[in-house]
PDB file of C-alpha atoms in Angstrom:
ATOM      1  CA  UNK A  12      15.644-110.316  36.594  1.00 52.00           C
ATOM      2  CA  UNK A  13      19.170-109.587  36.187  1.00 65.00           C
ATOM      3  CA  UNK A  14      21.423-110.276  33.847  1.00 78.00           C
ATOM      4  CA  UNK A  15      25.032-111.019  34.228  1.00 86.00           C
ATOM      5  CA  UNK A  16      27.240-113.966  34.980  1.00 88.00           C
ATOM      6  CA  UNK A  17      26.429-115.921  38.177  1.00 85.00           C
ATOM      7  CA  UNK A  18      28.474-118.731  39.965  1.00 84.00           C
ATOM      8  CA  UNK A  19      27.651-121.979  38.787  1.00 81.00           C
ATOM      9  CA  UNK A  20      29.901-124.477  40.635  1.00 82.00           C
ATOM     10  CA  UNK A  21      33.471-123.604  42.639  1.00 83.00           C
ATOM     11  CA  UNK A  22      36.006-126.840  41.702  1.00 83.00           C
ATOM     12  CA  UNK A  23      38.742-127.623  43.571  1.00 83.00           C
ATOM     13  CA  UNK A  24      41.059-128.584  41.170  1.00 83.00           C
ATOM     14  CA  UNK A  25      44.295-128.611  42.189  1.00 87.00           C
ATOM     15  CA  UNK A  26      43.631-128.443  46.120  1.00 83.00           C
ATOM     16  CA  UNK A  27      47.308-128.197  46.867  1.00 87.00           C
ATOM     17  CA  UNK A  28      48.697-125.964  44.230  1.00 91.00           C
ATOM     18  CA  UNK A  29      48.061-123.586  41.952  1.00 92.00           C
ATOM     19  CA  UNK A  30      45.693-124.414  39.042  1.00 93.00           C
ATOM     20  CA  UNK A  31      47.612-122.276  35.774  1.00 95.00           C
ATOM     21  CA  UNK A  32      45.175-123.072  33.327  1.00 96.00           C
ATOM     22  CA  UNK A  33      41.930-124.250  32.123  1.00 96.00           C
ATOM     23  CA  UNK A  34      40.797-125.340  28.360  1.00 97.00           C
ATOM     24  CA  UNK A  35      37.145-126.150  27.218  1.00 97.00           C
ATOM     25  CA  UNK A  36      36.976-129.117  24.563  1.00 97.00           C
ATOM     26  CA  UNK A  37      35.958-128.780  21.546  1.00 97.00           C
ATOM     27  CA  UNK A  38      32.263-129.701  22.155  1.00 96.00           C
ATOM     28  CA  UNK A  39      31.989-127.765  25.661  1.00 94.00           C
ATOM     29  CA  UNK A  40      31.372-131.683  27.247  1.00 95.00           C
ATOM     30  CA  UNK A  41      34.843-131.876  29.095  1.00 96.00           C
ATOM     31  CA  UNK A  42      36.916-129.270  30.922  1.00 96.00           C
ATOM     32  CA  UNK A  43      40.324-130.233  31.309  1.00 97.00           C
ATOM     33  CA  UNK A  44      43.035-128.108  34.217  1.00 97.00           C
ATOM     34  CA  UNK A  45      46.276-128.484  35.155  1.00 96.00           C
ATOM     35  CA  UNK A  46      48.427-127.097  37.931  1.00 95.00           C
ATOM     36  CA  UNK A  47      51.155-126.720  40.187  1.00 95.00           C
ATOM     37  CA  UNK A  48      50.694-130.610  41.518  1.00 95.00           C
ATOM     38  CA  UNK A  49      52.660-131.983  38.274  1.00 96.00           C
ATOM     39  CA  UNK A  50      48.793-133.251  36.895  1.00 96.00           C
ATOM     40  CA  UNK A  51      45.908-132.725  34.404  1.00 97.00           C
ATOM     41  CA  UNK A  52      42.348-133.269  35.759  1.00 96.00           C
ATOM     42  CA  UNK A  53      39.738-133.444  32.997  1.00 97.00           C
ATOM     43  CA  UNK A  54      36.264-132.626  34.524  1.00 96.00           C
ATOM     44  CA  UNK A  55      32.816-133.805  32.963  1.00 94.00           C
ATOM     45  CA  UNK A  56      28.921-132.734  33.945  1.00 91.00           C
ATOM     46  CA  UNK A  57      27.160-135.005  35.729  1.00 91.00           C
ATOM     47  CA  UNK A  58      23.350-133.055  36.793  1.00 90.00           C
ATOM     48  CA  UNK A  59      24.341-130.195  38.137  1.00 86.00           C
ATOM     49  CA  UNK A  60      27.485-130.876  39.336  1.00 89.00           C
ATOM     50  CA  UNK A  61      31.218-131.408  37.913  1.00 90.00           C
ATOM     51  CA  UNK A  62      33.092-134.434  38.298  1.00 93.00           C
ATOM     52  CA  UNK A  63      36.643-134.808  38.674  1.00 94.00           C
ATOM     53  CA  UNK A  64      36.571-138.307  35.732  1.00 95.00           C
ATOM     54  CA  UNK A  65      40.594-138.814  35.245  1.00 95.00           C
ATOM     55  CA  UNK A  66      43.602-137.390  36.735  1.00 95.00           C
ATOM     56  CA  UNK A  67      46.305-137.763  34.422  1.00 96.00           C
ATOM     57  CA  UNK A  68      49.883-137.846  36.781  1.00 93.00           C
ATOM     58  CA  UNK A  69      52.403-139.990  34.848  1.00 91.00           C
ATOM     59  CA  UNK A  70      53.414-137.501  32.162  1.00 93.00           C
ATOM     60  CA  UNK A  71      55.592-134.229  33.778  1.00 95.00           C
ATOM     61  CA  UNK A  72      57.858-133.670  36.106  1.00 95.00           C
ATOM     62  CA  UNK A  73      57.245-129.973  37.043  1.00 96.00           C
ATOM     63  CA  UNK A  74      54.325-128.197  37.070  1.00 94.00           C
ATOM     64  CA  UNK A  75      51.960-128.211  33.934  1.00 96.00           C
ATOM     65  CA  UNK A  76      51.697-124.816  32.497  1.00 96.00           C
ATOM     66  CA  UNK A  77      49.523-125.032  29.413  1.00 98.00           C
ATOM     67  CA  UNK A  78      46.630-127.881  28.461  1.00 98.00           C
ATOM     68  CA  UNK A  79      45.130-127.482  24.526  1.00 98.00           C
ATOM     69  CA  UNK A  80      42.436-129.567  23.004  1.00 98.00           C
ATOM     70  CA  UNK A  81      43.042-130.630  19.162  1.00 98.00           C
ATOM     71  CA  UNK A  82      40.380-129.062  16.988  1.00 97.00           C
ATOM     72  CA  UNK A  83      39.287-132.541  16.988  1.00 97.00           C
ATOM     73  CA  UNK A  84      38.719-132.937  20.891  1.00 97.00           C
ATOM     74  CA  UNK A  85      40.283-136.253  20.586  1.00 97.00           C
ATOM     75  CA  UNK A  86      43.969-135.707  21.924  1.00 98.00           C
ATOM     76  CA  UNK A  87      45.109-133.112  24.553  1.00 98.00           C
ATOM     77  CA  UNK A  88      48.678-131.340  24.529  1.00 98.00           C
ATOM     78  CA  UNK A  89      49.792-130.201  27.733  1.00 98.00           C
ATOM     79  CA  UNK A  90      53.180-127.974  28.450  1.00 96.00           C
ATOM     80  CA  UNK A  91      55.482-128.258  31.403  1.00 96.00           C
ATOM     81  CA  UNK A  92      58.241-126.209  33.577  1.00 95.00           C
ATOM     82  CA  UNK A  93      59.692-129.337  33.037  1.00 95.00           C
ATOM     83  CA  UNK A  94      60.793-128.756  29.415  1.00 91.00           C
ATOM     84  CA  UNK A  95      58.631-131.061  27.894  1.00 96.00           C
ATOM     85  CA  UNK A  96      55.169-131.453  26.170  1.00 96.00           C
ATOM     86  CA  UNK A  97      52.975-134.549  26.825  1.00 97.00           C
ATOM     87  CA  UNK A  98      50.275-135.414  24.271  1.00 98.00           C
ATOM     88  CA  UNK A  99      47.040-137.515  25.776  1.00 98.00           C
ATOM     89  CA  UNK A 100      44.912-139.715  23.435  1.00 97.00           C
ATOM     90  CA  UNK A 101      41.530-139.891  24.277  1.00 96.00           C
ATOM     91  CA  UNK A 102      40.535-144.034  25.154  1.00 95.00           C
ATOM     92  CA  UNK A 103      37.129-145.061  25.703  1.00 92.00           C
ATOM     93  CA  UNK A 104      37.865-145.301  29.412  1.00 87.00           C
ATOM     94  CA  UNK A 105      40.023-142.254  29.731  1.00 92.00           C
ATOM     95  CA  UNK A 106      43.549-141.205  28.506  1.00 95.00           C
ATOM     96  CA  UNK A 107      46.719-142.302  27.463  1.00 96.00           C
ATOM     97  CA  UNK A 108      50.274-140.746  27.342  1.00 96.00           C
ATOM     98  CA  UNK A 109      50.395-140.729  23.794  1.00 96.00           C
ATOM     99  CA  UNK A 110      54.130-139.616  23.391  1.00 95.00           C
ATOM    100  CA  UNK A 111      56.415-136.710  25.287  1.00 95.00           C
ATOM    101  CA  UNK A 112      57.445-134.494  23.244  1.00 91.00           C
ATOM    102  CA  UNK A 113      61.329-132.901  23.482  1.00 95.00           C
ATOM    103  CA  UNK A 114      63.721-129.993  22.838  1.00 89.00           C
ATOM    104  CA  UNK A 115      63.224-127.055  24.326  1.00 89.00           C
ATOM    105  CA  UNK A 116      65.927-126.330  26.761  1.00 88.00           C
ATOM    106  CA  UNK A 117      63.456-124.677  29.567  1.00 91.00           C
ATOM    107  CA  UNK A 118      60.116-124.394  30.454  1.00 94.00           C
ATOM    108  CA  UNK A 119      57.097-124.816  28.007  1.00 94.00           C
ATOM    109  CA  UNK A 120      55.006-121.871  28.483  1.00 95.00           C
ATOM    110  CA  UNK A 121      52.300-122.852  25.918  1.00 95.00           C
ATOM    111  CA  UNK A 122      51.080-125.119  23.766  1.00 97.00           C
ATOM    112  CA  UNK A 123      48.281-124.203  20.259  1.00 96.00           C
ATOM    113  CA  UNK A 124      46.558-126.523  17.832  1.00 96.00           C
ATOM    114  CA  UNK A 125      46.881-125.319  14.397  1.00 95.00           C
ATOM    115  CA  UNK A 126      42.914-124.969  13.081  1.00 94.00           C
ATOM    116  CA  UNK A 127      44.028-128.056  10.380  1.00 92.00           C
ATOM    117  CA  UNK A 128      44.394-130.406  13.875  1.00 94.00           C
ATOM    118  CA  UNK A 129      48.353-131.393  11.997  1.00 92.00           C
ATOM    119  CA  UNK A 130      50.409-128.836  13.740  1.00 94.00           C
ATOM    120  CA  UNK A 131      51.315-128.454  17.068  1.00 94.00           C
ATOM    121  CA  UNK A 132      53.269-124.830  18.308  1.00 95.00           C
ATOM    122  CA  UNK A 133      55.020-124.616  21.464  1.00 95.00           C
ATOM    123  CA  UNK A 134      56.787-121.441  23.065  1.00 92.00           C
ATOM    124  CA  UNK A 135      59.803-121.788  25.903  1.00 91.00           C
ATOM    125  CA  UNK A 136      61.695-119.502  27.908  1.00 89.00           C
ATOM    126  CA  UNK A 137      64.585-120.503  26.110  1.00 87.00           C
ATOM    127  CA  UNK A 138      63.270-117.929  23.734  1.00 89.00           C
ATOM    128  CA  UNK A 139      61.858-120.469  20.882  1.00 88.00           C
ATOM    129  CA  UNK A 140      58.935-121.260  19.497  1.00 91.00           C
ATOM    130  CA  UNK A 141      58.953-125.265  17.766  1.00 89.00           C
ATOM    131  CA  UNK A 142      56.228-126.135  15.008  1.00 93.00           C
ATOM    132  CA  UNK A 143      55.118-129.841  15.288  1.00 93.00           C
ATOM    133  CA  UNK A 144      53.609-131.752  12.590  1.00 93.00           C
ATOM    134  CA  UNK A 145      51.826-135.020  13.806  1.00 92.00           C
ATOM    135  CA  UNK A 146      51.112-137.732  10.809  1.00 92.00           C
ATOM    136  CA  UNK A 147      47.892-140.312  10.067  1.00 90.00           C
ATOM    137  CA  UNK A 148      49.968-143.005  12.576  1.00 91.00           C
ATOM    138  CA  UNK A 149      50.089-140.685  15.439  1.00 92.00           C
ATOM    139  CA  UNK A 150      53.555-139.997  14.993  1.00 92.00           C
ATOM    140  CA  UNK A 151      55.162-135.982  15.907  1.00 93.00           C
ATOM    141  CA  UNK A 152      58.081-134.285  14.027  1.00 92.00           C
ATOM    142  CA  UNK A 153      59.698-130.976  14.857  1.00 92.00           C
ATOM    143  CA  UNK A 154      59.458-129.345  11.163  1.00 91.00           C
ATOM    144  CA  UNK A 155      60.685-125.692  11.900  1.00 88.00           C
ATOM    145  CA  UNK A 156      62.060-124.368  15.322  1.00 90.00           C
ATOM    146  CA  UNK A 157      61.801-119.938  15.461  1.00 86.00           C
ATOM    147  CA  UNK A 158      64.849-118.654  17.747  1.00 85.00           C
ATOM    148  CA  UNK A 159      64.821-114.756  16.681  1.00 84.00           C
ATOM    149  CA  UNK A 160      63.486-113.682  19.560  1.00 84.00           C
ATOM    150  CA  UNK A 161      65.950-111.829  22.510  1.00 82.00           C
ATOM    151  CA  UNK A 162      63.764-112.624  25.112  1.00 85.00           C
ATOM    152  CA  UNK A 163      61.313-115.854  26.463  1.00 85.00           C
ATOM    153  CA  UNK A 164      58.330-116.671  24.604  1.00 85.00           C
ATOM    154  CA  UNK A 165      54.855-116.630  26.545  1.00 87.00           C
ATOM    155  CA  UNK A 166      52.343-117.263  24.118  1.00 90.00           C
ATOM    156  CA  UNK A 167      51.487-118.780  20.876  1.00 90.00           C
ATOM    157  CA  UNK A 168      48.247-118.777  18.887  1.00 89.00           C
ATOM    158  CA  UNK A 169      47.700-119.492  15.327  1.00 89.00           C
ATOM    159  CA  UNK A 170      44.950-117.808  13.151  1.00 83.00           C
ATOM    160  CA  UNK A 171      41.718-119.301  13.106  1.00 86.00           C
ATOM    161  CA  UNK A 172      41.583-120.332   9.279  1.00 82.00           C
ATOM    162  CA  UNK A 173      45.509-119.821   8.276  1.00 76.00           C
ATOM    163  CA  UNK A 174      48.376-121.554   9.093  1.00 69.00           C
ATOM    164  CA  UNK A 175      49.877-118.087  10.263  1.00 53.00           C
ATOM    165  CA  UNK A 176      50.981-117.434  14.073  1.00 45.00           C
ATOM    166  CA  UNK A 177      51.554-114.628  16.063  1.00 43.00           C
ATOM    167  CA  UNK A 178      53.293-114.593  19.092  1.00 46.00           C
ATOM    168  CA  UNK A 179      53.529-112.716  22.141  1.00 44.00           C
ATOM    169  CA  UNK A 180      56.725-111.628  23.356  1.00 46.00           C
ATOM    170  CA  UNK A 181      58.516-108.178  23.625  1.00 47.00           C
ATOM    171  CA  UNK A 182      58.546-107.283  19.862  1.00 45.00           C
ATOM    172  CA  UNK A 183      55.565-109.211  19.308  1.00 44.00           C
ATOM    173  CA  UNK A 184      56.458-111.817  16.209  1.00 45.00           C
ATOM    174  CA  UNK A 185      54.243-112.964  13.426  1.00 45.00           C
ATOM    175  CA  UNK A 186      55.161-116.164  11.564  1.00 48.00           C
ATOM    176  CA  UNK A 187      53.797-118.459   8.872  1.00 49.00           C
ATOM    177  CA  UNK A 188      54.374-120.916   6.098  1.00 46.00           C
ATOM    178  CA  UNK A 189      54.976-119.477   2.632  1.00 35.00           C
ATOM    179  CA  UNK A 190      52.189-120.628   0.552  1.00 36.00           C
ATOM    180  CA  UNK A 191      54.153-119.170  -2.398  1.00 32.00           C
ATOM    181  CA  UNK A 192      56.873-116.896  -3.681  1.00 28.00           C
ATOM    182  CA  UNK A 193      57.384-114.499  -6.186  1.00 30.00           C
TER     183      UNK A 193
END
């Protein structure tokens, strides 16, 4: 027999556009892609087939760049050309537009959990990178906003057990709280 990856199922997820990006949850039950079409479909296995369960369309403007799953699998963040980030709370019968979050002056290029579920990063092409905490009552604050970099910012990931984050942009950036100085 031979090994190797085989096609399991083709989706057509965003028939009319372009689909940008897709994100696993946490738990590998739900598959959630956005696109071109301005929406976020979040796909579920049903046999041996996929199934479209909820398209989320009442959050962006432009199309949706980015989705991330909190490390919890119970909210999704997705980032927009339309300058904003939307943040779905999973409901027992689907999602909710949980609250929009604003400031950057362009388009979101991407969106990362921290590993602690209680920050939120998001990168721009207006050449910043905004740290988001969220609090017990849902609630988002913009605690630090990075703007040394000279050109737009495509990527942000944070380290897998540290509140540290490297970036990727020309001059590739790495940032973090100070846990202490001497």
């Amino acid at each position: 027999m031979k090994e190797g990856l085989s096609l399991v199922q083709r989706l057509s997820a965003h028939p009319d556009s372009r689909c940008w990006f897709v994100s696993w949850s946490p738990n590998g039950t739900l598959l959630a892609s956005c696109g071109g079409d301005k929406t976020i479909r979040i796909w579920s296995q049903e046999g041996d087939s996929w199934i479209c369960k909820s398209i989320l369309e009442d959050g962006h403007q432009r199309t949706v760049r980015k989705v991330a799953w909190s490390p919890c699998g119970n909210y999704l963040a997705s980032a927009s050309f339309d300058a904003t980030t939307c943040i779905w709370k999973k409901t027992n019968d689907g999602f909710e537009n949980l609250t929009v979050l604003e400031g950057h002056e362009n388009e979101v290029k991407c969106v990362a959990w921290a590993p602690s579920g209680n920050l939120l990063a998001t990168c721009s092409r207006d050449k910043s990178v905004w740290v988001w905490e969220v609090d017990e009552e849902d609630e988002y604050e913009c605690v630090t906003v990075v703007n040394s970099h000279t050109q737009d910012v495509k990527h942000v990931v944070w380290h897998p057990t540290q509140e540290v984050s490297p970036d990727r942009s020309p001059g590739n950036s790495m940032w973090g709280r100070c846990s202490a100085s001497i």
